[in-house]
JSON list of C-alpha atoms in Angstrom, two decimals:
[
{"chain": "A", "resi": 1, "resn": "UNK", "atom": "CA", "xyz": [11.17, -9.67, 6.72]},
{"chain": "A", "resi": 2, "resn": "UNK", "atom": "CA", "xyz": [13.03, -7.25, 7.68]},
{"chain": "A", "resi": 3, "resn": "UNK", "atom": "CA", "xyz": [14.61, -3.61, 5.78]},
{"chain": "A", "resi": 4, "resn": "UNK", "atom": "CA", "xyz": [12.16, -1.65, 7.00]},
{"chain": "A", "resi": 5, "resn": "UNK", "atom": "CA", "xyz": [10.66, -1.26, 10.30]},
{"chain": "A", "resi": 6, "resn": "UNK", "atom": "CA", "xyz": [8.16, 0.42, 12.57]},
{"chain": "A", "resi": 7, "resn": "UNK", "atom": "CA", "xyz": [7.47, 0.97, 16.17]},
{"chain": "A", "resi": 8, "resn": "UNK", "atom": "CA", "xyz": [5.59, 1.15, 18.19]},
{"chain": "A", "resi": 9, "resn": "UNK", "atom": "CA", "xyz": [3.17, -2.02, 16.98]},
{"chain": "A", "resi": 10, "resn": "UNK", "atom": "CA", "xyz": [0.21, -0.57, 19.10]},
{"chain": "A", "resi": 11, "resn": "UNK", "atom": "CA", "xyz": [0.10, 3.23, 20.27]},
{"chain": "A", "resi": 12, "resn": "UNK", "atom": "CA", "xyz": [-2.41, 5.03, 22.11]},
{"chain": "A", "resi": 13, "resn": "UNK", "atom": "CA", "xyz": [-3.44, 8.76, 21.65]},
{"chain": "A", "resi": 14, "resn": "UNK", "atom": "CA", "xyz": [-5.31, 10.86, 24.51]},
{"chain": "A", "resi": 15, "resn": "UNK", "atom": "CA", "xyz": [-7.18, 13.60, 23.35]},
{"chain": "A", "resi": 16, "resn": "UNK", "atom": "CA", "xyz": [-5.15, 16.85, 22.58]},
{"chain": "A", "resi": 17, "resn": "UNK", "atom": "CA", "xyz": [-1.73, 15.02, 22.29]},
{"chain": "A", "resi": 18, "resn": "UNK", "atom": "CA", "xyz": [0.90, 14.63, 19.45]},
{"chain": "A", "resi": 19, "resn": "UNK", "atom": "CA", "xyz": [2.05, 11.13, 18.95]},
{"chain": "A", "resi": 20, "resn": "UNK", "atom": "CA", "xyz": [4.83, 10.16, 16.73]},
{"chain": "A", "resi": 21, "resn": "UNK", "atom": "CA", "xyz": [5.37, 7.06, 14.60]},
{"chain": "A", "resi": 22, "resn": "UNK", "atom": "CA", "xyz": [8.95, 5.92, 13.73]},
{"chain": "A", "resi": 23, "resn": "UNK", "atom": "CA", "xyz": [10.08, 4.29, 10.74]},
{"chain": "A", "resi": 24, "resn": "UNK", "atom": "CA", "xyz": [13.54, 2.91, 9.65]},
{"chain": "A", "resi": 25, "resn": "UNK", "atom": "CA", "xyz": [14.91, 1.51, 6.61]},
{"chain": "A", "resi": 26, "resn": "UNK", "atom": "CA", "xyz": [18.64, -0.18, 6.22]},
{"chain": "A", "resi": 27, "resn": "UNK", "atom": "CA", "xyz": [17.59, -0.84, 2.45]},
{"chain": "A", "resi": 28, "resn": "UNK", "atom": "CA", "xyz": [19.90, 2.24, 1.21]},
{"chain": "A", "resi": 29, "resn": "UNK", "atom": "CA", "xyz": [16.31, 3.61, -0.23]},
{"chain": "A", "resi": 30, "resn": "UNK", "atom": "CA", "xyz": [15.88, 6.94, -1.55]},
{"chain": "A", "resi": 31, "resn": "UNK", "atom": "CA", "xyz": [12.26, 7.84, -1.23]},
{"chain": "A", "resi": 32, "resn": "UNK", "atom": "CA", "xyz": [10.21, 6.86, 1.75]},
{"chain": "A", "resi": 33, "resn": "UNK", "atom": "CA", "xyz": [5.97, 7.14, 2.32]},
{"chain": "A", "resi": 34, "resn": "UNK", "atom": "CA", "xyz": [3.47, 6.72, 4.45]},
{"chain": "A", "resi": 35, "resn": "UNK", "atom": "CA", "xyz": [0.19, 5.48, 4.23]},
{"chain": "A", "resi": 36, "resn": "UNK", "atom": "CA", "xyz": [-3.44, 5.68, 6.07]},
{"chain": "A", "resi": 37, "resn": "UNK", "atom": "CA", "xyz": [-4.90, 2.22, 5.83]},
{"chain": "A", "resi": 38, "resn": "UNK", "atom": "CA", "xyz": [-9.10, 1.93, 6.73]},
{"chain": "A", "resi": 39, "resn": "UNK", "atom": "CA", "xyz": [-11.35, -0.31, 5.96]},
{"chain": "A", "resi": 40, "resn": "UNK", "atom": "CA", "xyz": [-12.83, -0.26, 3.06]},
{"chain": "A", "resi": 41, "resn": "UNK", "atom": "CA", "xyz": [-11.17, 2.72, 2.17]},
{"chain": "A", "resi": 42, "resn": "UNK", "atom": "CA", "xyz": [-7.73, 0.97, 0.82]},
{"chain": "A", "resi": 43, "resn": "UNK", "atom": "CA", "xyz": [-4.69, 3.11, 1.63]},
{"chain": "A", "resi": 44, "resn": "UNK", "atom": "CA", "xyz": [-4.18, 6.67, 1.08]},
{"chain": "A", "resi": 45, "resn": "UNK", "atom": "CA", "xyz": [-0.98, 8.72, 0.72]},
{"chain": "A", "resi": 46, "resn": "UNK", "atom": "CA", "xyz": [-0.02, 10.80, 3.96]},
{"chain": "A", "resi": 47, "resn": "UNK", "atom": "CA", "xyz": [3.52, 12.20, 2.98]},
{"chain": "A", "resi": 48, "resn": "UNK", "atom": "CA", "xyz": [6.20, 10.79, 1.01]},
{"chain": "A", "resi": 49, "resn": "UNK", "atom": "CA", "xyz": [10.32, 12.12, 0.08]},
{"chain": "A", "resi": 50, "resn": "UNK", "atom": "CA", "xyz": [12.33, 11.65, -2.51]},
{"chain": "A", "resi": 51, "resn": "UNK", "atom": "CA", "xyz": [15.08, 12.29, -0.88]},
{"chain": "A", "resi": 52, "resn": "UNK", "atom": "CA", "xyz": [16.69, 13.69, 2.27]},
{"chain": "A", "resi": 53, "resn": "UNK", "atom": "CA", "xyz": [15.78, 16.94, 3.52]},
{"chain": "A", "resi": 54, "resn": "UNK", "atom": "CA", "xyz": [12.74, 17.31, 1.21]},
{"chain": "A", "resi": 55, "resn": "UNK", "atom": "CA", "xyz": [8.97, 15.96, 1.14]},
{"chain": "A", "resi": 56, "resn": "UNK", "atom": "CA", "xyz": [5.80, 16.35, -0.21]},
{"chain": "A", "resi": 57, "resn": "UNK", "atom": "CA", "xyz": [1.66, 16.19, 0.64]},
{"chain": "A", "resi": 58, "resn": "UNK", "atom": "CA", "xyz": [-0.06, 13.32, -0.48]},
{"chain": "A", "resi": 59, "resn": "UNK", "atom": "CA", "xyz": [-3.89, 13.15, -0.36]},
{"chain": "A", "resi": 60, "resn": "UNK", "atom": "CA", "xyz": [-4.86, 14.10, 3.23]},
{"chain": "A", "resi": 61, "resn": "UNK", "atom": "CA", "xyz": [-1.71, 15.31, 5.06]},
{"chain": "A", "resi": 62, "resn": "UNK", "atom": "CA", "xyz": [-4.03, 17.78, 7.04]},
{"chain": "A", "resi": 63, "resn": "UNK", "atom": "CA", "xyz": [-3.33, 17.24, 10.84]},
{"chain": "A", "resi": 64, "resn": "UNK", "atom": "CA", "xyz": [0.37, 15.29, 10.14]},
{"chain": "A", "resi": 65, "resn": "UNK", "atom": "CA", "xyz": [4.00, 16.30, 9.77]},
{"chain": "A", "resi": 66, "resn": "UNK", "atom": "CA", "xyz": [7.11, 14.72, 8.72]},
{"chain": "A", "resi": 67, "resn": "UNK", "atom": "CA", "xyz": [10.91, 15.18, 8.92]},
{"chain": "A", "resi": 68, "resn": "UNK", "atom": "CA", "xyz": [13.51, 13.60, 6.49]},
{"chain": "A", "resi": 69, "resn": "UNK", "atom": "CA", "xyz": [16.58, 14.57, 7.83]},
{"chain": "A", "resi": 70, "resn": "UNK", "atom": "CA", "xyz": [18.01, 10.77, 7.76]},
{"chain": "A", "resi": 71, "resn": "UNK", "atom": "CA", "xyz": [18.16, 9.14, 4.59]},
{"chain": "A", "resi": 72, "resn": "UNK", "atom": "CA", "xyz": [17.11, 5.42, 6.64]},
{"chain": "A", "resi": 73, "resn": "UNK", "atom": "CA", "xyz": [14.23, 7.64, 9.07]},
{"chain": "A", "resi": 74, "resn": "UNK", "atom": "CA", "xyz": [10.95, 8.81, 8.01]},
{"chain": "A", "resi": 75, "resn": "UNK", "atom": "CA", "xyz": [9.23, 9.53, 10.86]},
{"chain": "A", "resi": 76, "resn": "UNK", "atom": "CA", "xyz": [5.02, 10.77, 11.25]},
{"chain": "A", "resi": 77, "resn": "UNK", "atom": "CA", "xyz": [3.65, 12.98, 13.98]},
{"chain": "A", "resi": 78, "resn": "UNK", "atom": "CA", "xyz": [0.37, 12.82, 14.36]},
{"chain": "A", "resi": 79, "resn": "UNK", "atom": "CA", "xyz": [-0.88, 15.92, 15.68]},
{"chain": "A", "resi": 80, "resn": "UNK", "atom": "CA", "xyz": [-3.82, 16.73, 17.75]},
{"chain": "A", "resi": 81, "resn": "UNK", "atom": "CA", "xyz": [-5.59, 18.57, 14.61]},
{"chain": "A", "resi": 82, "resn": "UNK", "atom": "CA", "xyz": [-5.83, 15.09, 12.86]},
{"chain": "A", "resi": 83, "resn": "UNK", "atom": "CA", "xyz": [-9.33, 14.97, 14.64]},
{"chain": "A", "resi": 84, "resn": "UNK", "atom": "CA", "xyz": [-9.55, 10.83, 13.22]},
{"chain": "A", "resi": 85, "resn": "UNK", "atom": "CA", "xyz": [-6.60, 9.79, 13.45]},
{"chain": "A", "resi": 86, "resn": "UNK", "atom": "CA", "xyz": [-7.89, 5.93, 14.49]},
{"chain": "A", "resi": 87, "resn": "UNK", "atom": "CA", "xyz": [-6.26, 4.00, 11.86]},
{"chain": "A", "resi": 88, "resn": "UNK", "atom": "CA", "xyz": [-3.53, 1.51, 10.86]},
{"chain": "A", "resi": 89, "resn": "UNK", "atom": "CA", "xyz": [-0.09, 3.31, 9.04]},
{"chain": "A", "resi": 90, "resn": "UNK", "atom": "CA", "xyz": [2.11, 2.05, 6.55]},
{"chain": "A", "resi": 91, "resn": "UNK", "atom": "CA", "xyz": [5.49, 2.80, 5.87]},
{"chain": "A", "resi": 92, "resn": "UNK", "atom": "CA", "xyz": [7.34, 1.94, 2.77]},
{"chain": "A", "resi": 93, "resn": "UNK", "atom": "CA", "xyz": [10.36, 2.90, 0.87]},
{"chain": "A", "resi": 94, "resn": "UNK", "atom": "CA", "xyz": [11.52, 2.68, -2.88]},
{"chain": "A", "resi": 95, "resn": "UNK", "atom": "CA", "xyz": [14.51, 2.49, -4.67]},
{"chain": "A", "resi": 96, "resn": "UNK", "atom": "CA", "xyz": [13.23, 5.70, -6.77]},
{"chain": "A", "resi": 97, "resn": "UNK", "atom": "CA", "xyz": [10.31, 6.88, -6.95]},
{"chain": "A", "resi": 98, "resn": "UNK", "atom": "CA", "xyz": [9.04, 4.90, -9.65]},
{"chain": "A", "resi": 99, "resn": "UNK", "atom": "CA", "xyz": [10.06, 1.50, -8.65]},
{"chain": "A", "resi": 100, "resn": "UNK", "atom": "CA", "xyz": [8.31, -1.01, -6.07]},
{"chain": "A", "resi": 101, "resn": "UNK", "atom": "CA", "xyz": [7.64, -0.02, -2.61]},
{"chain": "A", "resi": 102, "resn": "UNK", "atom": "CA", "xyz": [8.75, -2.48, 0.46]},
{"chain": "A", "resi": 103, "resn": "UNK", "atom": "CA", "xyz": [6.20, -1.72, 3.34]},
{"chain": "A", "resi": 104, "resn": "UNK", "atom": "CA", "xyz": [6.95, -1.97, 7.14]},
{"chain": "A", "resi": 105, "resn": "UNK", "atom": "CA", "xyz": [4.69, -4.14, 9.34]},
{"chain": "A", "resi": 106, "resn": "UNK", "atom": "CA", "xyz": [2.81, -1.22, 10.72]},
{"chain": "A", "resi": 107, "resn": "UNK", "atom": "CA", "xyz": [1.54, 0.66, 13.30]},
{"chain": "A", "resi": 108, "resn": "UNK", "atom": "CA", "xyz": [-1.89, 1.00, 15.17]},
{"chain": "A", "resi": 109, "resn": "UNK", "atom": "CA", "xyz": [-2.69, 4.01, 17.00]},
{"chain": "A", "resi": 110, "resn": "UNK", "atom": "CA", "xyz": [-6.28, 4.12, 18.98]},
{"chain": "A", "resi": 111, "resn": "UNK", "atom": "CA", "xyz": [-7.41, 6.74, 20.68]},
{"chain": "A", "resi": 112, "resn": "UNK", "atom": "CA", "xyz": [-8.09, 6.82, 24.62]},
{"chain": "B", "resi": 1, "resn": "UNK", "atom": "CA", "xyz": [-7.19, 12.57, -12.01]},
{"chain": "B", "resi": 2, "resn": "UNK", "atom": "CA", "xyz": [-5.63, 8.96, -11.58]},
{"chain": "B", "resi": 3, "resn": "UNK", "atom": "CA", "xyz": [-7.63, 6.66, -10.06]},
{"chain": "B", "resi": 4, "resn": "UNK", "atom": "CA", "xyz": [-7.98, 2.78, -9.52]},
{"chain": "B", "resi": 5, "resn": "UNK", "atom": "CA", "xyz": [-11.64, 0.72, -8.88]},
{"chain": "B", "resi": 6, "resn": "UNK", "atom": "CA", "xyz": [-11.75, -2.48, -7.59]},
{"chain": "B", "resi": 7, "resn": "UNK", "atom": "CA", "xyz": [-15.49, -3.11, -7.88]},
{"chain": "B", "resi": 8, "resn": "UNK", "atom": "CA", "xyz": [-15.67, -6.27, -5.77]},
{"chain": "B", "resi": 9, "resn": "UNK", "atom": "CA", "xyz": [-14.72, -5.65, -1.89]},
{"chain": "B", "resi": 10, "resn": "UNK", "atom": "CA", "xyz": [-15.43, -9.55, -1.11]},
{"chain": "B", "resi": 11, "resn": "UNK", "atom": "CA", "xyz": [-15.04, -12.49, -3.82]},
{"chain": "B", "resi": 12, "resn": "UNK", "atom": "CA", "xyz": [-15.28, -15.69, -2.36]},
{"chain": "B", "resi": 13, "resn": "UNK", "atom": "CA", "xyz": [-14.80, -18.58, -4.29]},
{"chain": "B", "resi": 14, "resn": "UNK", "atom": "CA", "xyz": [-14.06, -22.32, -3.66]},
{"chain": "B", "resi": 15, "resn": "UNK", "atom": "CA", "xyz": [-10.56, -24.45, -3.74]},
{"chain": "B", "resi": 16, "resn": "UNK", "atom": "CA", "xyz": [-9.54, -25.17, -7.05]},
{"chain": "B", "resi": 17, "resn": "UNK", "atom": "CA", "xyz": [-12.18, -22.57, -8.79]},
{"chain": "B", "resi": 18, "resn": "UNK", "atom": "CA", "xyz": [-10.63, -20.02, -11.41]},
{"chain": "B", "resi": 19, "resn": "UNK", "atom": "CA", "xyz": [-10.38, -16.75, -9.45]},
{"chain": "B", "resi": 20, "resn": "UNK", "atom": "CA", "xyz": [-10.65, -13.07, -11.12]},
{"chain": "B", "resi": 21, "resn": "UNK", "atom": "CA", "xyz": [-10.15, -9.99, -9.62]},
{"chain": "B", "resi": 22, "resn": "UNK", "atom": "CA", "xyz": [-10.92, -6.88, -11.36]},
{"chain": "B", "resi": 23, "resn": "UNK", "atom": "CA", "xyz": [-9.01, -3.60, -11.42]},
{"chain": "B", "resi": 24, "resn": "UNK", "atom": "CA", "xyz": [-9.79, -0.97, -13.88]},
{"chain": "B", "resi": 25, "resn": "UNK", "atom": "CA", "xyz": [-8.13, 2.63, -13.67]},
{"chain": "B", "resi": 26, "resn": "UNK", "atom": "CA", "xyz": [-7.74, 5.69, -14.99]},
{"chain": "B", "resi": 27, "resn": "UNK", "atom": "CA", "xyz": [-4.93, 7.14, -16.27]},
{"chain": "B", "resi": 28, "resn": "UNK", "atom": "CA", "xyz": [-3.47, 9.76, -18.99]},
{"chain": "B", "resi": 29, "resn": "UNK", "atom": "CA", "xyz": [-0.71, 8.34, -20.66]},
{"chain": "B", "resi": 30, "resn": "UNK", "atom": "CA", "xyz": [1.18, 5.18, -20.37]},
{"chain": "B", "resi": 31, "resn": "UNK", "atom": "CA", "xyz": [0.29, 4.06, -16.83]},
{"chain": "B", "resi": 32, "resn": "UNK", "atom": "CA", "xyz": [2.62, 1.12, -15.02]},
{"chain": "B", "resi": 33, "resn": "UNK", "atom": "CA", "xyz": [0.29, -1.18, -12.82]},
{"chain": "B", "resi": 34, "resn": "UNK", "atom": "CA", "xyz": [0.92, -3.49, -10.26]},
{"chain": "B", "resi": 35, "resn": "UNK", "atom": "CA", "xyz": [-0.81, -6.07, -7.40]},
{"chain": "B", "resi": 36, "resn": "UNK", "atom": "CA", "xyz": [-0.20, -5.80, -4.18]},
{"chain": "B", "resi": 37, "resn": "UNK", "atom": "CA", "xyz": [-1.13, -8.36, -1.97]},
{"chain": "B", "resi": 38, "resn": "UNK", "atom": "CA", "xyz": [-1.55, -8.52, 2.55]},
{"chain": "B", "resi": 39, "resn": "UNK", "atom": "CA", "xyz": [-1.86, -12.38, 3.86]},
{"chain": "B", "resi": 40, "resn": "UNK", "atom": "CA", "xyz": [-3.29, -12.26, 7.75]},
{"chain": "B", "resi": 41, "resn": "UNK", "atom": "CA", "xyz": [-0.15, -10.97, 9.60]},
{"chain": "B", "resi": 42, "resn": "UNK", "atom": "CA", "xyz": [2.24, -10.21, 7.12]},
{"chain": "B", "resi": 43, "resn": "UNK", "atom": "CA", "xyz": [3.17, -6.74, 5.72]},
{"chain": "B", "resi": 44, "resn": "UNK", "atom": "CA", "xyz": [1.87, -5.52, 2.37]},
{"chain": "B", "resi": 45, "resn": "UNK", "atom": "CA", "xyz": [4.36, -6.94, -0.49]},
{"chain": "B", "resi": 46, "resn": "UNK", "atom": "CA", "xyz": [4.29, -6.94, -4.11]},
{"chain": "B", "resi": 47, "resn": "UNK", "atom": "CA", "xyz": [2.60, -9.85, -6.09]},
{"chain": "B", "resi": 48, "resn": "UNK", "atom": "CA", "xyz": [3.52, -8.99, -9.80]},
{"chain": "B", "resi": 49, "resn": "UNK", "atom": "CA", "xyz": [3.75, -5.57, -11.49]},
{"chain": "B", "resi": 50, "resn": "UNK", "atom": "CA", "xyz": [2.95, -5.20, -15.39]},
{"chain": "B", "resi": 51, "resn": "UNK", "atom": "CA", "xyz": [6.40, -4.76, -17.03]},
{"chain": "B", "resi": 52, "resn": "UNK", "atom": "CA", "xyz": [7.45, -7.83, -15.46]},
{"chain": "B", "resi": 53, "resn": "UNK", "atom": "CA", "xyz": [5.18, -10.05, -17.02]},
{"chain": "B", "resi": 54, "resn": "UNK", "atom": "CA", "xyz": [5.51, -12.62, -14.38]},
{"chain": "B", "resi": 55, "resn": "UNK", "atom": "CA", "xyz": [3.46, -15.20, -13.21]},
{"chain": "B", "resi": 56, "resn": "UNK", "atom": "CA", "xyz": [3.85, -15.01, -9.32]},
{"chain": "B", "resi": 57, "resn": "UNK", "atom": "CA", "xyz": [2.13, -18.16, -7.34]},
{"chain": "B", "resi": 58, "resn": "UNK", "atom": "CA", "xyz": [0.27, -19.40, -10.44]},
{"chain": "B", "resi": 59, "resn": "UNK", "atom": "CA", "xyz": [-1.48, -15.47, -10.50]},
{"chain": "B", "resi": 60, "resn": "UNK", "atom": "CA", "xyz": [-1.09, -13.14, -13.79]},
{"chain": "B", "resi": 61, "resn": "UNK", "atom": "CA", "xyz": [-2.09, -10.15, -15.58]},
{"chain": "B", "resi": 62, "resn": "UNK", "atom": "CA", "xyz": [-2.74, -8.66, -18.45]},
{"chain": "B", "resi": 63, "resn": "UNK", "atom": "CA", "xyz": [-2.49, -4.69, -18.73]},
{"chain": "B", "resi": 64, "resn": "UNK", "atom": "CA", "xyz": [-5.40, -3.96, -20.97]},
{"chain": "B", "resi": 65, "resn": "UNK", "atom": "CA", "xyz": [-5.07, -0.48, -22.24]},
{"chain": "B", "resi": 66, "resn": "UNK", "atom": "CA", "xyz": [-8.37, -0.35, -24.17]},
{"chain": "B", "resi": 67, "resn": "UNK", "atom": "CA", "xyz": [-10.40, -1.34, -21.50]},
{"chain": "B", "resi": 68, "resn": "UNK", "atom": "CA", "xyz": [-8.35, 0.43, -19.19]},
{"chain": "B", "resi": 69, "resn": "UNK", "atom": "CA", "xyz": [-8.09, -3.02, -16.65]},
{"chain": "B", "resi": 70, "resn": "UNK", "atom": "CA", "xyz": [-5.40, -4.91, -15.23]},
{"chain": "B", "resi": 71, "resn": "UNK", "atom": "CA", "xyz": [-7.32, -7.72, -14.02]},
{"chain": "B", "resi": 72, "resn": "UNK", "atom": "CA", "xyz": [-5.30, -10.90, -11.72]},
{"chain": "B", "resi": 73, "resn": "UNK", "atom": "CA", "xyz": [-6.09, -14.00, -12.83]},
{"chain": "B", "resi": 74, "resn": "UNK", "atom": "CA", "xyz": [-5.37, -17.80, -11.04]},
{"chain": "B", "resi": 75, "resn": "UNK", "atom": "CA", "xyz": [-6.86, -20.80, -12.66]},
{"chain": "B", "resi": 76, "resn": "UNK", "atom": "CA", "xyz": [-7.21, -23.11, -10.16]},
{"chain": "B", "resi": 77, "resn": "UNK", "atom": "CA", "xyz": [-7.52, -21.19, -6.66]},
{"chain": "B", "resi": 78, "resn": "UNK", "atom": "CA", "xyz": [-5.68, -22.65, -3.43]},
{"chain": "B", "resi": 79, "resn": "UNK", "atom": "CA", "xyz": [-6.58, -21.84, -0.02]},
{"chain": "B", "resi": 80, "resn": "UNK", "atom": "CA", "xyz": [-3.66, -19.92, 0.99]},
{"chain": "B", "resi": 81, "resn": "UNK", "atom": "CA", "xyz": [-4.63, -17.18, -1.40]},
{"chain": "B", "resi": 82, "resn": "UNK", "atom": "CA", "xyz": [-6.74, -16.09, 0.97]},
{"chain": "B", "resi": 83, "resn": "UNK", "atom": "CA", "xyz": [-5.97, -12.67, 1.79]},
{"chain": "B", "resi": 84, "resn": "UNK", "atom": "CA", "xyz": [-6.41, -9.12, 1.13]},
{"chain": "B", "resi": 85, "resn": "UNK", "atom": "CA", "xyz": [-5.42, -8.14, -2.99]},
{"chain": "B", "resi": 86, "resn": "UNK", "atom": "CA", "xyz": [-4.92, -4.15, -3.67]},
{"chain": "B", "resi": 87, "resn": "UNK", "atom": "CA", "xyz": [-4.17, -2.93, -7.36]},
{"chain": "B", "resi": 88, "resn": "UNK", "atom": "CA", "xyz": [-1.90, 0.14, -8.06]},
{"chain": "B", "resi": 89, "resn": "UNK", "atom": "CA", "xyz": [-0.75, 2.47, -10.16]},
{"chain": "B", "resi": 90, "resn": "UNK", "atom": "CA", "xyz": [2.36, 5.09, -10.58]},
{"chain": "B", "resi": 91, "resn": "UNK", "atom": "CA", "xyz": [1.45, 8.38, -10.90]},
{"chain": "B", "resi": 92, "resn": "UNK", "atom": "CA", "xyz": [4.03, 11.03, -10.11]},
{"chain": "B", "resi": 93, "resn": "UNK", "atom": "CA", "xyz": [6.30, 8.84, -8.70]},
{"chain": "B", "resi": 94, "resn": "UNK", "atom": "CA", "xyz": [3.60, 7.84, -6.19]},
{"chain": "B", "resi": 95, "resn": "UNK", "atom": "CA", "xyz": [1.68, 4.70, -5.89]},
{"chain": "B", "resi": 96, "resn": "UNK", "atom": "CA", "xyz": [-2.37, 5.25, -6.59]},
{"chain": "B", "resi": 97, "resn": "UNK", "atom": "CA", "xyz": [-3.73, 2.27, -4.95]},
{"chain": "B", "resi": 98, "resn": "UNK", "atom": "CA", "xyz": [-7.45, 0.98, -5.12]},
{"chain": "B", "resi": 99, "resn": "UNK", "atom": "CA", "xyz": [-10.01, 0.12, -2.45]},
{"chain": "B", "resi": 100, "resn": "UNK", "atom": "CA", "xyz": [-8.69, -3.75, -2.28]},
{"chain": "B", "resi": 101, "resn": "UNK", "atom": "CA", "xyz": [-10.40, -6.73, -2.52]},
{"chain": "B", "resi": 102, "resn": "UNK", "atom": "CA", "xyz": [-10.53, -9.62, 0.26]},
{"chain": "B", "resi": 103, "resn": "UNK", "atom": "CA", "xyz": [-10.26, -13.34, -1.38]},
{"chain": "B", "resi": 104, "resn": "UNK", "atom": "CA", "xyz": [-11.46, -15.91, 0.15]},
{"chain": "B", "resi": 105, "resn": "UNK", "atom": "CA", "xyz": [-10.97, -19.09, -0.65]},
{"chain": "B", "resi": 106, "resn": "UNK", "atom": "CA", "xyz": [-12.69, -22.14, 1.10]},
{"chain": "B", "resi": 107, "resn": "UNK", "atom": "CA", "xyz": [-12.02, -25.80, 1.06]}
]
């Protein structure tokens, strides 16, 4: 393991705050993601870049935001409009776009 | 709109049984698949993808474009494929994953 990594493992949200997940990657990747992971519900696309300075909504980027302003740092704030935000997230990263995506180990955030 | 159904949420079968799990998706034009797989506390990682036509840890599959299915197949099942499968597909230079399906595989 290794390439790509999140912190913190476990974070904790009170009501009304914004928390932020980071993720780094020393793989020389050009796009980055993240990823909602519930049960039963597989995972679904928060945000992903292609490349630095630029990014794009996936399915239900309603109550997060992103900044790529590293090429190796793809961080996700999860703000206090994300009124569910209970839930294990996955960062990856790709070559391209198009190729396969190397995921971090992940991060839990529960809410207090 | 792209989309990709694993019908089967729990498949439990016994050591050395053949093992199937089903994906089936839908996609306009010529869609590139692949298996993902999560053993219990490790990261997501890629099992096999379509164009490679690889067999990864004795698992394969066969991109079936008429019955739009990319089904992973094992003959003989071992207990350390226990873990959580998810099939995928590229769509915009985005993955499209399914609902995943947890094998379980008993002595």
């Amino acid at each position: 393991d290794g390439g790509i990594t999140q912190s913190p493992k476990y974070l904790f949200r009170k009501e009304g705050q914004n928390v932020t997940l980071s993720c780094e990657q020393n793989l020389n990747h050009d796009a980055m993601y993240w990823y909602r992971q519930d049960p039963g519900q597989g995972l679904r696309l928060i945000y992903y870049s292609q490349i630095v300075n630029d990014f794009q909504k996936g399915d239900i980027a309603e109550g997060y935001s992103v900044s790529r302003e590293k090429k190796e740092s793809f961080p996700l704030t999860v703000t206090s409009a994300q009124k569910n935000p209970t839930a294990f997230y996955l960062c990856a990263s790709s070559i391209r776009g198009i190729e396969t995506q190397y995921f971090g180990p992940g991060t839990r955030l529960l809410v207090l | 709109a792209q989309r990709v159904t694993q019908p089967e949420k729990l498949l439990s079968v016994f050591k050395g049984a053949p093992v199937e799990l089903k994906c089936n998706y839908s996609y306009s034009g010529s869609p590139e698949l692949f298996w993902y797989v999560q053993y219990s506390r490790q990261r997501l990682q890629l099992l096999l993808r379509h164009i490679s036509r690889e067999s990864i840890k004795g698992f394969t599959a066969d991109l079936n474009k008429g019955e739009t299915s990319f089904h992973l197949k094992k003959p003989f099942a071992q207990e350390e494929d226990s873990a959580m499968y998810y099939c995928a597909l590229t769509s915009f230079q985005k993955l499209v994953f399914g609902t995943g399906t947890r094998l379980l595989v008993s002595p």
